[in-house]
mmCIF file of C-alpha atoms in Angstrom:
data_model
loop_
_atom_site.group_PDB
_atom_site.id
_atom_site.type_symbol
_atom_site.label_atom_id
_atom_site.label_comp_id
_atom_site.label_asym_id
_atom_site.label_seq_id
_atom_site.Cartn_x
_atom_site.Cartn_y
_atom_site.Cartn_z
ATOM 1 C CA MET A 166 0.498 -0.177 0.667
ATOM 2 C CA LYS A 167 2.476 2.307 1.234
ATOM 3 C CA ARG A 168 4.812 1.351 -2.342
ATOM 4 C CA ALA A 169 1.911 2.973 -4.033
ATOM 5 C CA LEU A 170 0.994 5.729 -2.005
ATOM 6 C CA ARG A 171 4.018 6.702 -3.158
ATOM 7 C CA TRP A 172 4.522 5.806 -6.706
ATOM 8 C CA GLY A 173 1.236 7.448 -7.407
ATOM 9 C CA PHE A 174 2.565 11.019 -5.381
ATOM 10 C CA LEU A 175 5.359 9.764 -7.233
ATOM 11 C CA ALA A 176 2.761 10.295 -10.885
ATOM 12 C CA VAL A 177 1.155 13.066 -9.908
ATOM 13 C CA ALA A 178 4.211 15.564 -10.019
ATOM 14 C CA VAL A 179 5.341 14.041 -12.550
ATOM 15 C CA GLY A 180 2.108 15.385 -14.451
ATOM 16 C CA LEU A 181 2.342 18.657 -12.827
ATOM 17 C CA LEU A 182 6.008 19.068 -14.151
ATOM 18 C CA GLY A 183 4.532 18.039 -18.127
ATOM 19 C CA TRP A 184 1.967 20.142 -16.946
ATOM 20 C CA ALA A 185 4.352 22.937 -16.709
ATOM 21 C CA VAL A 186 6.197 22.421 -20.230
ATOM 22 C CA ALA A 187 2.562 22.768 -22.328
ATOM 23 C CA SER A 188 1.410 25.669 -20.376
ATOM 24 C CA SER A 189 4.416 28.204 -20.410
ATOM 25 C CA TRP A 190 5.176 26.100 -24.222
ATOM 26 C CA ASP A 191 3.851 29.157 -26.969
ATOM 27 C CA GLU A 192 5.659 31.528 -25.076
ATOM 28 C CA VAL A 193 9.910 29.215 -24.740
ATOM 29 C CA SER A 194 9.642 29.058 -28.572
ATOM 30 C CA ALA A 195 8.953 32.294 -28.954
ATOM 31 C CA ALA A 196 11.843 33.078 -26.377
ATOM 32 C CA LEU A 197 14.148 30.061 -28.353
ATOM 33 C CA ARG A 198 14.379 31.699 -31.426
ATOM 34 C CA ASP A 199 16.376 34.327 -30.223
ATOM 35 C CA LEU A 200 19.050 31.333 -28.984
ATOM 36 C CA THR A 201 21.381 29.595 -30.962
ATOM 37 C CA TRP A 202 21.627 25.275 -30.386
ATOM 38 C CA GLY A 203 24.666 25.533 -28.466
ATOM 39 C CA ALA A 204 23.854 28.323 -25.988
ATOM 40 C CA ILE A 205 20.939 26.023 -25.655
ATOM 41 C CA ALA A 206 22.948 22.477 -25.381
ATOM 42 C CA GLY A 207 25.463 23.631 -22.602
ATOM 43 C CA SER A 208 22.648 25.579 -20.825
ATOM 44 C CA LEU A 209 21.152 22.648 -20.512
ATOM 45 C CA LEU A 210 24.240 20.663 -19.762
ATOM 46 C CA ALA A 211 24.630 22.334 -17.126
ATOM 47 C CA CYS A 212 21.539 22.343 -15.147
ATOM 48 C CA VAL A 213 22.056 18.355 -14.791
ATOM 49 C CA VAL A 214 24.958 18.660 -13.263
ATOM 50 C CA ALA A 215 24.554 21.386 -11.473
ATOM 51 C CA LEU A 216 20.874 18.814 -10.219
ATOM 52 C CA GLY A 217 23.884 16.141 -9.851
ATOM 53 C CA VAL A 218 26.233 17.932 -7.185
ATOM 54 C CA ASN A 219 23.420 18.917 -5.853
ATOM 55 C CA ALA A 220 22.624 15.414 -4.842
ATOM 56 C CA LEU A 221 25.775 15.703 -3.501
ATOM 57 C CA SER A 222 25.036 18.383 -1.266
ATOM 58 C CA TRP A 223 22.445 16.493 -0.071
ATOM 59 C CA ARG A 224 24.253 13.398 0.625
ATOM 60 C CA ALA A 225 27.038 14.764 1.729
ATOM 61 C CA VAL A 226 24.340 15.798 5.259
ATOM 62 C CA MET A 227 22.676 13.055 5.076
ATOM 63 C CA ARG A 228 25.669 10.550 6.008
ATOM 64 C CA ALA A 229 26.102 12.653 8.538
ATOM 65 C CA ILE A 230 22.364 11.193 10.015
ATOM 66 C CA GLY A 231 23.298 7.378 8.968
ATOM 67 C CA LEU A 232 22.545 7.057 5.332
ATOM 68 C CA THR A 233 25.193 4.925 3.601
ATOM 69 C CA ALA A 234 23.914 4.413 0.077
ATOM 70 C CA THR A 235 26.675 3.967 -2.439
ATOM 71 C CA VAL A 236 26.401 7.903 -4.424
ATOM 72 C CA PRO A 237 24.179 5.907 -7.347
ATOM 73 C CA GLU A 238 21.811 4.983 -5.029
ATOM 74 C CA ALA A 239 21.877 8.857 -2.896
ATOM 75 C CA LEU A 240 21.448 10.134 -6.597
ATOM 76 C CA ARG A 241 18.437 7.710 -7.055
ATOM 77 C CA VAL A 242 16.965 9.588 -3.826
ATOM 78 C CA PHE A 243 17.592 12.378 -4.498
ATOM 79 C CA LEU A 244 16.459 12.469 -8.277
ATOM 80 C CA LEU A 245 13.431 11.125 -7.543
ATOM 81 C CA SER A 246 11.999 13.134 -5.526
ATOM 82 C CA GLN A 247 13.168 16.346 -7.129
ATOM 83 C CA VAL A 248 9.972 15.591 -9.067
ATOM 84 C CA GLY A 249 7.797 16.819 -5.616
ATOM 85 C CA LYS A 250 8.813 20.562 -5.832
ATOM 86 C CA TYR A 251 5.868 20.748 -9.045
ATOM 87 C CA VAL A 252 3.505 19.955 -6.110
ATOM 88 C CA PRO A 253 2.815 23.760 -4.865
ATOM 89 C CA GLY A 254 4.034 23.792 -1.507
ATOM 90 C CA SER A 255 8.181 24.224 -0.281
ATOM 91 C CA VAL A 256 8.198 20.917 1.813
ATOM 92 C CA TRP A 257 7.179 17.803 -0.577
ATOM 93 C CA PRO A 258 11.511 17.477 -1.593
ATOM 94 C CA VAL A 259 11.100 17.120 1.754
ATOM 95 C CA LEU A 260 9.468 14.798 2.347
ATOM 96 C CA ALA A 261 9.473 12.615 -0.523
ATOM 97 C CA GLN A 262 13.436 12.284 0.114
ATOM 98 C CA ALA A 263 12.308 11.209 4.217
ATOM 99 C CA GLU A 264 10.757 8.591 2.220
ATOM 100 C CA PHE A 265 13.114 7.302 -0.149
ATOM 101 C CA ALA A 266 15.273 7.367 2.599
ATOM 102 C CA ARG A 267 13.250 4.999 4.611
ATOM 103 C CA ASP A 268 14.111 2.684 1.737
ATOM 104 C CA HIS A 269 18.348 2.679 2.658
ATOM 105 C CA GLY A 270 17.472 2.382 7.372
ATOM 106 C CA VAL A 271 17.346 5.325 8.399
ATOM 107 C CA SER A 272 14.635 6.378 10.287
ATOM 108 C CA ARG A 273 11.966 9.361 9.662
ATOM 109 C CA PRO A 274 12.857 11.591 11.900
ATOM 110 C CA ARG A 275 16.666 11.389 10.698
ATOM 111 C CA ALA A 276 15.631 11.744 7.927
ATOM 112 C CA MET A 277 13.985 14.807 7.956
ATOM 113 C CA THR A 278 16.015 15.927 9.411
ATOM 114 C CA GLY A 279 18.498 15.638 6.912
ATOM 115 C CA SER A 280 16.467 17.015 3.979
ATOM 116 C CA ILE A 281 15.338 19.934 6.524
ATOM 117 C CA VAL A 282 19.696 20.970 6.885
ATOM 118 C CA ALA A 283 19.489 19.849 3.131
ATOM 119 C CA MET A 284 17.282 22.814 2.314
ATOM 120 C CA VAL A 285 18.594 25.256 4.935
ATOM 121 C CA VAL A 286 21.698 24.914 3.413
ATOM 122 C CA GLY A 287 20.227 25.559 -0.430
ATOM 123 C CA VAL A 288 18.818 28.611 1.011
ATOM 124 C CA VAL A 289 21.008 30.030 3.000
ATOM 125 C CA THR A 290 24.015 29.431 -0.130
ATOM 126 C CA ALA A 291 21.619 30.805 -2.413
ATOM 127 C CA GLY A 292 21.004 34.208 -0.230
ATOM 128 C CA VAL A 293 25.312 34.847 -0.310
ATOM 129 C CA VAL A 294 26.287 33.978 -3.936
ATOM 130 C CA GLY A 295 22.927 36.191 -4.702
ATOM 131 C CA SER A 296 23.726 38.519 -2.869
ATOM 132 C CA LEU A 297 27.290 38.658 -3.333
ATOM 133 C CA GLY A 298 27.094 37.604 -7.020
ATOM 134 C CA LEU A 299 24.868 41.730 -7.469
ATOM 135 C CA LEU A 300 26.779 43.068 -5.101
ATOM 136 C CA LEU A 301 29.794 43.157 -6.837
ATOM 137 C CA SER A 302 28.789 42.866 -10.166
ATOM 138 C CA VAL A 303 27.474 47.040 -9.355
ATOM 139 C CA PRO A 304 30.501 49.366 -9.809
ATOM 140 C CA GLY A 305 30.704 51.207 -6.600
ATOM 141 C CA ALA A 306 27.481 48.944 -4.935
ATOM 142 C CA LEU A 307 29.828 47.870 -2.676
ATOM 143 C CA ALA A 308 29.611 51.397 -0.555
ATOM 144 C CA THR A 309 26.135 51.688 -0.721
ATOM 145 C CA TYR A 310 24.735 48.286 -0.230
ATOM 146 C CA TRP A 311 27.265 47.670 2.267
ATOM 147 C CA TRP A 312 24.637 45.986 4.676
ATOM 148 C CA VAL A 313 24.356 43.602 1.631
ATOM 149 C CA LEU A 314 26.668 42.044 3.485
ATOM 150 C CA VAL A 315 25.449 42.235 6.728
ATOM 151 C CA VAL A 316 22.104 39.736 5.740
ATOM 152 C CA ALA A 317 25.462 37.112 4.081
ATOM 153 C CA ALA A 318 26.477 36.958 6.872
ATOM 154 C CA ALA A 319 23.421 36.353 9.262
ATOM 155 C CA LEU A 320 23.130 34.188 6.610
ATOM 156 C CA ALA A 321 26.234 32.288 6.996
ATOM 157 C CA ALA A 322 25.900 32.219 10.562
ATOM 158 C CA LEU A 323 22.832 30.457 10.161
ATOM 159 C CA LEU A 324 24.492 27.605 8.983
ATOM 160 C CA VAL A 325 27.078 26.833 12.262
ATOM 161 C CA PRO A 326 26.169 23.702 14.231
ATOM 162 C CA PRO A 327 23.599 25.766 16.825
ATOM 163 C CA VAL A 328 22.359 28.266 15.191
ATOM 164 C CA LEU A 329 21.336 25.732 12.843
ATOM 165 C CA ALA A 330 20.026 23.200 15.561
ATOM 166 C CA ARG A 331 17.517 25.298 17.160
ATOM 167 C CA VAL A 332 16.441 26.114 12.400
ATOM 168 C CA VAL A 333 15.230 22.645 12.557
ATOM 169 C CA ALA A 334 14.101 21.782 16.041
ATOM 170 C CA LEU A 335 11.582 25.009 15.294
ATOM 171 C CA ALA A 336 10.605 23.197 11.997
ATOM 172 C CA PHE A 337 9.749 19.861 13.689
ATOM 173 C CA ARG A 338 7.427 22.724 16.430
ATOM 174 C CA VAL A 339 5.985 23.892 13.500
ATOM 175 C CA THR A 340 5.092 20.142 11.177
ATOM 176 C CA ARG A 341 4.196 18.972 14.363
ATOM 177 C CA ARG A 342 6.697 16.633 15.206
ATOM 178 C CA THR A 343 6.897 15.660 18.604
ATOM 179 C CA GLU A 344 10.235 13.520 17.608
ATOM 180 C CA GLU A 345 13.332 15.048 18.607
ATOM 181 C CA PRO A 346 15.874 15.893 16.006
ATOM 182 C CA ALA A 347 19.439 14.794 14.957
ATOM 183 C CA ARG A 348 22.643 16.533 15.900
ATOM 184 C CA ILE A 349 24.713 17.532 12.439
ATOM 185 C CA GLY A 350 28.233 18.755 12.386
ATOM 186 C CA GLY A 351 30.179 20.929 11.485
ATOM 187 C CA ARG A 352 32.052 18.884 9.099
ATOM 188 C CA ALA A 353 29.049 17.876 6.531
ATOM 189 C CA LEU A 354 27.327 21.013 7.274
ATOM 190 C CA LEU A 355 30.776 23.093 5.287
ATOM 191 C CA ALA A 356 30.393 20.104 2.661
ATOM 192 C CA SER A 357 27.742 20.302 2.055
ATOM 193 C CA ALA A 358 27.528 23.646 1.381
ATOM 194 C CA ALA A 359 30.942 23.282 -0.079
ATOM 195 C CA TRP A 360 28.696 21.043 -3.381
ATOM 196 C CA SER A 361 25.984 23.656 -3.131
ATOM 197 C CA THR A 362 28.283 26.662 -3.631
ATOM 198 C CA LEU A 363 29.303 25.177 -6.700
ATOM 199 C CA MET A 364 25.598 24.148 -8.167
ATOM 200 C CA TRP A 365 25.067 27.637 -7.754
ATOM 201 C CA LEU A 366 28.334 28.302 -9.734
ATOM 202 C CA ILE A 367 27.108 25.863 -12.210
ATOM 203 C CA LEU A 368 23.060 27.656 -12.752
ATOM 204 C CA GLY A 369 25.527 30.355 -12.663
ATOM 205 C CA VAL A 370 27.161 29.490 -16.195
ATOM 206 C CA HIS A 371 23.305 28.490 -17.519
ATOM 207 C CA ALA A 372 22.107 31.923 -17.102
ATOM 208 C CA TRP A 373 25.401 33.718 -17.958
ATOM 209 C CA LEU A 374 25.171 31.123 -21.748
ATOM 210 C CA LEU A 375 21.581 32.454 -22.564
ATOM 211 C CA LEU A 376 21.358 35.576 -20.496
ATOM 212 C CA ARG A 377 25.054 36.991 -23.513
ATOM 213 C CA GLU A 378 23.260 35.938 -25.720
ATOM 214 C CA LEU A 379 19.496 37.891 -24.813
ATOM 215 C CA ALA A 380 21.458 40.672 -23.592
ATOM 216 C CA PRO A 381 25.143 40.511 -25.244
ATOM 217 C CA GLY A 382 27.189 42.546 -21.950
ATOM 218 C CA ALA A 383 25.479 40.760 -19.217
ATOM 219 C CA ASP A 384 28.419 39.238 -17.167
ATOM 220 C CA LEU A 385 29.033 36.060 -14.732
ATOM 221 C CA LEU A 386 28.638 37.451 -11.685
ATOM 222 C CA VAL A 387 25.522 39.319 -13.034
ATOM 223 C CA ALA A 388 24.136 36.039 -14.130
ATOM 224 C CA THR A 389 25.050 33.705 -10.895
ATOM 225 C CA GLY A 390 23.347 36.969 -8.529
ATOM 226 C CA ALA A 391 20.189 36.611 -10.317
ATOM 227 C CA PHE A 392 19.459 34.020 -11.373
ATOM 228 C CA ALA A 393 20.922 32.543 -7.197
ATOM 229 C CA PHE A 394 18.397 35.771 -5.934
ATOM 230 C CA ALA A 395 16.094 34.514 -8.965
ATOM 231 C CA TRP A 396 15.499 31.110 -7.086
ATOM 232 C CA LEU A 397 16.020 32.382 -3.502
ATOM 233 C CA VAL A 398 12.123 34.827 -3.934
ATOM 234 C CA GLY A 399 10.561 31.306 -5.727
ATOM 235 C CA PHE A 400 11.777 29.012 -3.459
ATOM 236 C CA LEU A 401 10.213 31.829 -0.442
ATOM 237 C CA VAL A 402 6.510 31.519 -2.698
ATOM 238 C CA VAL A 403 5.654 28.527 -1.329
ATOM 239 C CA ILE A 404 2.414 28.543 -3.252
ATOM 240 C CA ALA A 405 3.188 28.641 -5.946
ATOM 241 C CA PRO A 406 4.662 25.215 -7.553
ATOM 242 C CA ALA A 407 7.926 25.633 -7.994
ATOM 243 C CA GLY A 408 7.848 29.282 -8.120
ATOM 244 C CA VAL A 409 6.270 29.876 -10.763
ATOM 245 C CA GLY A 410 5.318 33.640 -11.380
ATOM 246 C CA ALA A 411 8.075 34.512 -8.497
ATOM 247 C CA ARG A 412 10.857 33.565 -10.036
ATOM 248 C CA GLU A 413 10.383 35.291 -13.010
ATOM 249 C CA ALA A 414 10.056 38.951 -11.272
ATOM 250 C CA ALA A 415 12.746 38.143 -9.531
ATOM 251 C CA LEU A 416 14.933 38.053 -11.718
ATOM 252 C CA VAL A 417 13.634 41.279 -13.916
ATOM 253 C CA LEU A 418 14.622 43.014 -11.008
ATOM 254 C CA ALA A 419 17.965 41.846 -10.393
ATOM 255 C CA LEU A 420 18.615 42.265 -14.073
ATOM 256 C CA GLY A 421 17.364 45.676 -13.970
ATOM 257 C CA PRO A 422 20.732 47.223 -15.427
ATOM 258 C CA VAL A 423 22.607 45.047 -18.008
ATOM 259 C CA ALA A 424 18.829 44.123 -19.188
ATOM 260 C CA THR A 425 15.979 44.952 -20.303
ATOM 261 C CA PRO A 426 11.882 43.247 -18.425
ATOM 262 C CA ALA A 427 11.771 41.812 -22.147
ATOM 263 C CA GLN A 428 15.252 40.700 -22.302
ATOM 264 C CA ALA A 429 15.182 39.086 -18.631
ATOM 265 C CA LEU A 430 11.947 37.500 -19.011
ATOM 266 C CA SER A 431 12.841 35.234 -22.108
ATOM 267 C CA LEU A 432 15.981 34.080 -20.016
ATOM 268 C CA ALA A 433 13.468 33.467 -16.954
ATOM 269 C CA LEU A 434 11.166 31.363 -19.409
ATOM 270 C CA VAL A 435 13.860 29.371 -21.591
ATOM 271 C CA SER A 436 15.775 28.753 -17.398
ATOM 272 C CA ARG A 437 12.538 27.770 -16.798
ATOM 273 C CA PHE A 438 11.863 25.065 -18.957
ATOM 274 C CA LEU A 439 16.276 23.920 -18.965
ATOM 275 C CA MET A 440 15.857 23.484 -15.070
ATOM 276 C CA THR A 441 12.628 20.641 -15.566
ATOM 277 C CA ALA A 442 14.150 19.492 -18.542
ATOM 278 C CA ALA A 443 16.683 18.557 -16.157
ATOM 279 C CA ASP A 444 14.012 17.108 -13.472
ATOM 280 C CA ALA A 445 12.445 15.615 -16.062
ATOM 281 C CA ILE A 446 16.557 14.019 -17.801
ATOM 282 C CA GLY A 447 16.961 13.091 -13.824
ATOM 283 C CA LEU A 448 13.819 11.492 -13.276
ATOM 284 C CA GLY A 449 14.735 9.064 -15.807
ATOM 285 C CA ALA A 450 18.040 8.461 -14.550
ATOM 286 C CA GLY A 451 16.376 7.983 -11.455
ATOM 287 C CA ILE A 452 13.869 5.412 -12.083
ATOM 288 C CA LEU A 453 16.652 3.840 -14.600
ATOM 289 C CA ILE A 454 19.499 3.556 -11.412
ATOM 290 C CA GLY A 455 16.512 1.626 -9.905
ATOM 291 C CA ALA A 456 16.000 -0.691 -12.079
ATOM 292 C CA ARG A 457 18.704 -1.534 -12.687
ATOM 293 C CA ARG A 458 19.732 -3.329 -8.968
ATOM 294 C CA PRO A 459 17.174 -6.081 -8.670
ATOM 295 C CA GLY A 460 15.326 -6.013 -5.667
ATOM 296 C CA GLY A 461 15.141 -2.667 -5.525
ATOM 297 C CA ALA A 462 15.870 -0.487 -2.700
ATOM 298 C CA ARG A 463 17.817 -3.271 0.001
ATOM 299 C CA PRO A 464 18.167 -1.575 3.664
ATOM 300 C CA ASP A 465 21.746 -1.501 4.651
ATOM 301 C CA PRO A 466 22.003 -2.943 8.364
ATOM 302 C CA ALA A 467 24.467 -0.951 9.029
ATOM 303 C CA ALA A 468 22.723 2.562 8.736
ATOM 304 C CA ALA A 469 20.202 1.490 10.913
ATOM 305 C CA PRO A 470 18.162 4.039 13.027
ATOM 306 C CA ARG A 471 20.663 4.521 15.576
ATOM 307 C CA ASP A 472 20.066 6.079 18.921
ATOM 308 C CA PRO A 473 18.731 9.502 19.167
ATOM 309 C CA GLY A 474 21.523 10.023 21.762
ATOM 310 C CA ALA A 475 24.254 8.850 20.037
ATOM 311 C CA ALA A 476 26.879 10.479 17.952
ATOM 312 C CA PRO A 477 26.390 11.361 14.597
ATOM 313 C CA PRO A 478 28.938 10.200 12.206
ATOM 314 C CA GLN A 479 30.862 12.363 10.420
ATOM 315 C CA GLY A 480 30.483 13.062 6.613
#
């Protein structure tokens, strides 16, 4: 029954993913005509690579709470769960990751802790990369907008283990979970943040490959900062599936100094289309990884749920 519900949720998410593509195809196809196939292919490749790097960021945290799955197994869990973001609300990927991680012997509370922490890492690094990218790309902006550095430092402080533990505990209270969240050490957080930062830099390349043809003269720094900022806005607007609408509006605003609203909107539309295509490719890869493992995922005894009071392994 649980397996049927899990794959039923996946089917709904895939249907919404398809709807996201079909509903905007006319606008996307018009925007694609302004781009070369080389830019489109390179940008799509960057999206796919970034998705894999994001999976490694998630795995770095999950190893600290007991997930001993191999890289291919972790990729399968992460790639399948990513389609959950097309269901309205930002929590679905977290819940999907927790359920899939249970296949590898990780208890639901520990899996939810890991997924929440990985999500916080992504949000924090998006905020830091977005703030610094936009600030440093505008000459003379530092003198006026110095406070952005303070905001970036405050965001980075969320990854200090004692502070992060309070954030996770608050998330558990909001979701009405009574279990004690697992503790995640500094080494795992540092590794996850490093992978996540690399992901945003790669996604910056994805945006720049498109932007340089739509708005010649725009550089990599502003593309990276604007994209990370726009993603963060889209994530925070939880009522929109995958941040539809909010991300586009934020990207138009952030690229105002280097691109017209029409150019920025074209970038937003094509970028969302390519990232959706990358999610579809990732979904296919996740299914293929599972199909190559006869009998499906098997719990690893070494990854059995640990005593909540025990020190988690570091990764």
